[in-house]
Amino acid sequence: MTSIFRMLFAIPRAIVRLVWRLFWGIVKTAIVLGVILFAINFYAEHSNSALAQSIFQIRETVSNFFSSTSASELKQTLSHLSTDDFVTYDGARWTHPKATVYIASTDATLVAAYQEALANWNATGSFTFTQVTNKSDAQIILADESDSSSQAAGLAELKTNSLTNHITHVDVKLNRYYLLDNDFGYTYERIVNTAEHELGHAIGLFHDDNEDSVMQSSGSYYGIQQVDIAAVNKLYQEN
Ligand SMILES: [Zn+2]
């Protein structure tokens, strides 16, 4: 019996010893590496030789890679992931395919993008946006915000009449934090696409990730496509 117990204890003891040795091995290696790197660094900073210069340059490159470069690359990645937030209801639409709009944004780029997006939707003939000069007369308000806590480049919030499921008011916001910071890589064209996407929600459209569509949930790589016009026509065909 005792020999079985001894064997049972011997196994975990051997494992603990192995882990302990491994741990000290890593610590010793780290200390030796640290001393070597410190010595090289000291040499690079206190010598004018060509070798010291090139070590110094390598060190700069490495530290740059881990600081600024990776931060802006992370931002680039984020801009591709960036999607938008929208609140809507299944089958919600305006009574007729038309609505009044007020541009509340004061940023020149975003105002221009909104104007272009409105003109592009109007050109399709599927829905008519009419700009008004009085905010209180507008059914759709096009604004902006700077929100770093959100992953969204844009936002559309719809209010509907619960009896008819008809849209009564929409608030659209473009997120300056992503769209206007060069590090996120949004071209003007993608800003217009984002505005067209949010207006698509304001019309009553949902996301469409199955084809090339302005309503793709992320990326904003497409403007209004034939499938989007067809989707609006379908939504408003029954009166
Ligand atoms: Zn969306």
Coordinates of C-alpha atoms and ligand atoms in Angstrom, one line a residue:
M1 CA 0.0 0.0 0.0
T2 CA 2.7 2.5 1.1
S3 CA 4.6 2.0 -2.2
I4 CA 1.5 2.9 -4.2
F5 CA 1.0 6.0 -2.1
R6 CA 4.6 6.9 -2.6
M7 CA 4.2 6.5 -6.3
L8 CA 1.1 8.6 -6.3
F9 CA 2.9 11.4 -4.5
A10 CA 6.0 11.1 -6.6
I11 CA 4.2 12.0 -9.8
P12 CA 2.9 15.5 -8.7
R13 CA 6.2 16.1 -6.9
A14 CA 8.1 15.5 -10.2
I15 CA 5.7 17.8 -12.1
V16 CA 6.1 20.6 -9.5
R17 CA 9.9 20.2 -9.7
L18 CA 9.8 20.3 -13.5
V19 CA 7.6 23.5 -13.5
W20 CA 9.9 25.1 -10.9
R21 CA 13.0 24.4 -13.0
L22 CA 11.3 25.6 -16.2
F23 CA 10.3 28.8 -14.4
W24 CA 13.9 29.5 -13.1
G25 CA 15.2 28.7 -16.5
I26 CA 13.0 31.4 -18.1
V27 CA 13.9 33.9 -15.3
K28 CA 17.7 33.2 -15.7
T29 CA 17.4 33.6 -19.5
A30 CA 15.5 36.9 -19.1
I31 CA 18.2 38.2 -16.7
V32 CA 21.1 37.3 -19.1
L33 CA 19.2 38.8 -22.1
G34 CA 18.5 41.9 -20.1
V35 CA 22.1 42.4 -19.2
I36 CA 23.3 41.8 -22.8
L37 CA 20.7 44.3 -24.1
F38 CA 21.6 46.8 -21.5
A39 CA 25.3 46.4 -22.4
I40 CA 24.6 46.9 -26.1
N41 CA 22.4 49.9 -25.4
F42 CA 25.1 51.4 -23.2
Y43 CA 27.7 50.9 -25.9
A44 CA 25.4 52.4 -28.6
E45 CA 24.8 55.5 -26.5
H46 CA 28.4 56.0 -25.4
S47 CA 30.3 55.2 -28.6
N48 CA 30.6 57.0 -31.9
S49 CA 31.6 53.9 -33.9
A50 CA 29.6 52.9 -37.0
L51 CA 28.4 49.8 -35.2
A52 CA 27.1 51.8 -32.3
Q53 CA 25.2 54.1 -34.8
S54 CA 23.5 51.2 -36.5
I55 CA 22.5 49.6 -33.2
F56 CA 21.0 52.9 -32.2
Q57 CA 19.1 53.1 -35.5
I58 CA 17.7 49.5 -35.0
R59 CA 16.6 50.4 -31.5
E60 CA 14.7 53.5 -32.9
T61 CA 13.0 51.4 -35.6
V62 CA 12.0 48.7 -33.1
S63 CA 10.6 51.3 -30.6
N64 CA 8.8 53.1 -33.4
F65 CA 7.2 49.9 -34.6
F66 CA 5.7 49.2 -31.2
S67 CA 4.5 52.8 -30.5
S68 CA 3.1 55.0 -33.3
T69 CA 3.0 52.6 -36.2
S70 CA 1.0 49.9 -34.4
A71 CA -1.4 52.5 -33.0
S72 CA -2.3 53.8 -36.4
E73 CA -2.5 50.3 -37.9
L74 CA -4.9 49.4 -35.1
K75 CA -7.0 52.5 -36.1
Q76 CA -7.0 51.3 -39.7
T77 CA -8.2 47.9 -38.7
L78 CA -10.9 49.5 -36.5
S79 CA -12.2 51.6 -39.4
H80 CA -12.9 48.4 -41.4
L81 CA -14.7 46.8 -38.4
S82 CA -16.6 50.0 -37.7
T83 CA -20.3 49.5 -38.2
D84 CA -23.2 51.7 -37.3
D85 CA -25.9 51.7 -34.7
F86 CA -29.5 51.9 -35.8
V87 CA -32.8 51.5 -34.1
T88 CA -35.7 50.5 -36.3
Y89 CA -38.7 48.3 -36.4
D90 CA -39.6 45.5 -38.8
G91 CA -41.4 46.8 -41.9
A92 CA -41.3 50.4 -40.6
R93 CA -41.6 53.0 -43.4
W94 CA -42.9 56.5 -44.1
T95 CA -46.6 56.8 -45.2
H96 CA -45.3 57.9 -48.6
P97 CA -41.8 57.6 -50.0
K98 CA -40.9 61.1 -49.1
A99 CA -39.7 63.1 -46.0
T100 CA -38.5 66.5 -45.1
V101 CA -34.9 66.9 -43.9
Y102 CA -32.8 69.5 -41.9
I103 CA -29.0 69.4 -41.9
A104 CA -28.0 70.4 -38.3
S105 CA -24.3 69.5 -38.8
T106 CA -22.0 72.6 -39.1
D107 CA -18.9 70.7 -40.3
A108 CA -18.2 71.6 -43.9
T109 CA -17.2 68.1 -45.0
L110 CA -20.1 66.4 -43.3
V111 CA -22.6 69.0 -44.7
A112 CA -21.2 68.4 -48.2
A113 CA -21.4 64.6 -47.7
Y114 CA -25.0 64.9 -46.5
Q115 CA -26.0 67.1 -49.5
E116 CA -24.4 64.7 -51.9
A117 CA -26.1 61.7 -50.2
L118 CA -29.5 63.4 -50.4
A119 CA -29.0 64.3 -54.0
N120 CA -28.0 60.7 -54.9
W121 CA -31.0 59.2 -53.2
N122 CA -33.3 61.7 -54.9
A123 CA -31.7 60.9 -58.2
T124 CA -32.9 57.2 -57.9
G125 CA -36.5 58.3 -57.9
S126 CA -37.4 55.7 -55.3
F127 CA -37.6 58.2 -52.4
T128 CA -37.7 62.0 -52.2
F129 CA -35.9 64.0 -49.5
T130 CA -36.9 67.7 -49.3
Q131 CA -34.6 70.0 -47.4
V132 CA -36.2 72.6 -45.2
T133 CA -34.6 75.6 -43.5
N134 CA -36.6 75.3 -40.3
K135 CA -35.4 72.5 -37.9
S136 CA -38.9 72.1 -36.3
D137 CA -40.5 71.5 -39.7
A138 CA -38.2 68.6 -40.5
Q139 CA -39.0 64.9 -40.1
I140 CA -35.4 63.8 -40.4
I141 CA -32.5 65.7 -38.6
L142 CA -29.0 65.1 -40.0
A143 CA -26.4 65.9 -37.3
D144 CA -23.0 64.8 -36.1
E145 CA -21.2 64.0 -32.9
S146 CA -17.8 62.9 -31.7
D147 CA -18.1 59.7 -29.8
S148 CA -14.9 57.6 -29.2
S149 CA -16.7 55.2 -26.9
S150 CA -18.9 53.9 -29.8
Q151 CA -17.6 51.6 -32.6
A152 CA -20.1 53.2 -34.9
A153 CA -19.2 55.6 -37.8
G154 CA -22.9 56.6 -38.0
L155 CA -26.2 56.3 -36.2
A156 CA -29.8 56.4 -37.1
E157 CA -32.6 56.4 -34.6
L158 CA -36.2 56.0 -35.8
K159 CA -39.4 56.8 -34.1
T160 CA -42.6 55.1 -35.3
N161 CA -46.3 55.3 -34.8
S162 CA -47.0 52.0 -33.0
L163 CA -50.4 51.5 -34.6
T164 CA -49.5 52.1 -38.2
N165 CA -45.7 51.2 -37.9
H166 CA -45.1 54.3 -40.0
I167 CA -42.0 56.3 -39.3
T168 CA -42.7 59.7 -37.7
H169 CA -39.1 61.0 -37.0
V170 CA -35.5 60.1 -37.6
D171 CA -32.3 61.3 -36.0
V172 CA -29.2 60.6 -38.0
K173 CA -25.7 61.3 -36.6
L174 CA -22.3 60.9 -38.3
N175 CA -19.4 60.2 -35.9
R176 CA -16.7 62.8 -36.5
Y177 CA -14.3 60.8 -34.3
Y178 CA -13.9 58.2 -37.0
L179 CA -14.9 59.9 -40.2
L180 CA -12.8 63.1 -39.9
D181 CA -9.6 61.6 -38.4
N182 CA -7.2 60.7 -41.2
D183 CA -5.8 57.8 -39.2
F184 CA -9.0 55.9 -39.7
G185 CA -8.6 56.2 -43.5
Y186 CA -12.1 57.4 -44.4
T187 CA -12.0 59.0 -47.8
Y188 CA -14.6 61.6 -48.8
E189 CA -16.3 58.9 -50.9
R190 CA -16.6 56.6 -47.9
I191 CA -18.1 59.5 -45.8
V192 CA -20.7 60.0 -48.5
N193 CA -21.4 56.3 -48.6
T194 CA -21.8 56.3 -44.8
A195 CA -24.3 59.2 -45.1
E196 CA -26.2 57.3 -47.8
H197 CA -26.2 54.3 -45.6
E198 CA -27.8 56.2 -42.6
L199 CA -30.3 57.8 -45.0
G200 CA -31.1 54.2 -46.1
H201 CA -32.0 53.4 -42.5
A202 CA -34.0 56.7 -42.3
I203 CA -36.0 55.4 -45.4
G204 CA -36.7 52.1 -43.5
L205 CA -33.9 49.8 -44.9
F206 CA -32.1 47.1 -42.9
H207 CA -28.6 45.8 -43.4
D208 CA -27.8 43.7 -46.4
D209 CA -24.5 41.8 -46.2
N210 CA -25.4 39.3 -49.0
E211 CA -24.5 41.5 -51.9
D212 CA -22.8 44.8 -53.0
S213 CA -25.1 47.2 -51.2
V214 CA -25.0 50.6 -49.5
M215 CA -26.6 48.8 -46.6
Q216 CA -23.7 46.5 -45.9
S217 CA -23.2 46.6 -42.1
S218 CA -19.5 47.6 -42.2
G219 CA -16.8 49.1 -44.4
S220 CA -18.9 51.7 -46.2
Y221 CA -17.3 50.7 -49.5
Y222 CA -20.5 50.9 -51.6
G223 CA -22.8 53.8 -52.6
I224 CA -26.4 53.3 -53.6
Q225 CA -26.8 50.2 -55.8
Q226 CA -29.6 48.8 -57.9
V227 CA -30.5 46.3 -55.1
D228 CA -30.9 49.2 -52.7
I229 CA -33.3 51.0 -55.1
A230 CA -35.2 47.8 -55.5
A231 CA -35.4 47.3 -51.7
V232 CA -36.9 50.8 -51.3
N233 CA -39.4 50.3 -54.2
K234 CA -40.5 47.0 -52.6
L235 CA -40.9 48.6 -49.1
Y236 CA -43.2 51.3 -50.6
Q237 CA -45.0 49.4 -53.3
E238 CA -48.0 48.5 -51.1
N239 CA -49.8 51.6 -50.0
Ligands
ZN1 ZN -26.5 50.5 -40.6

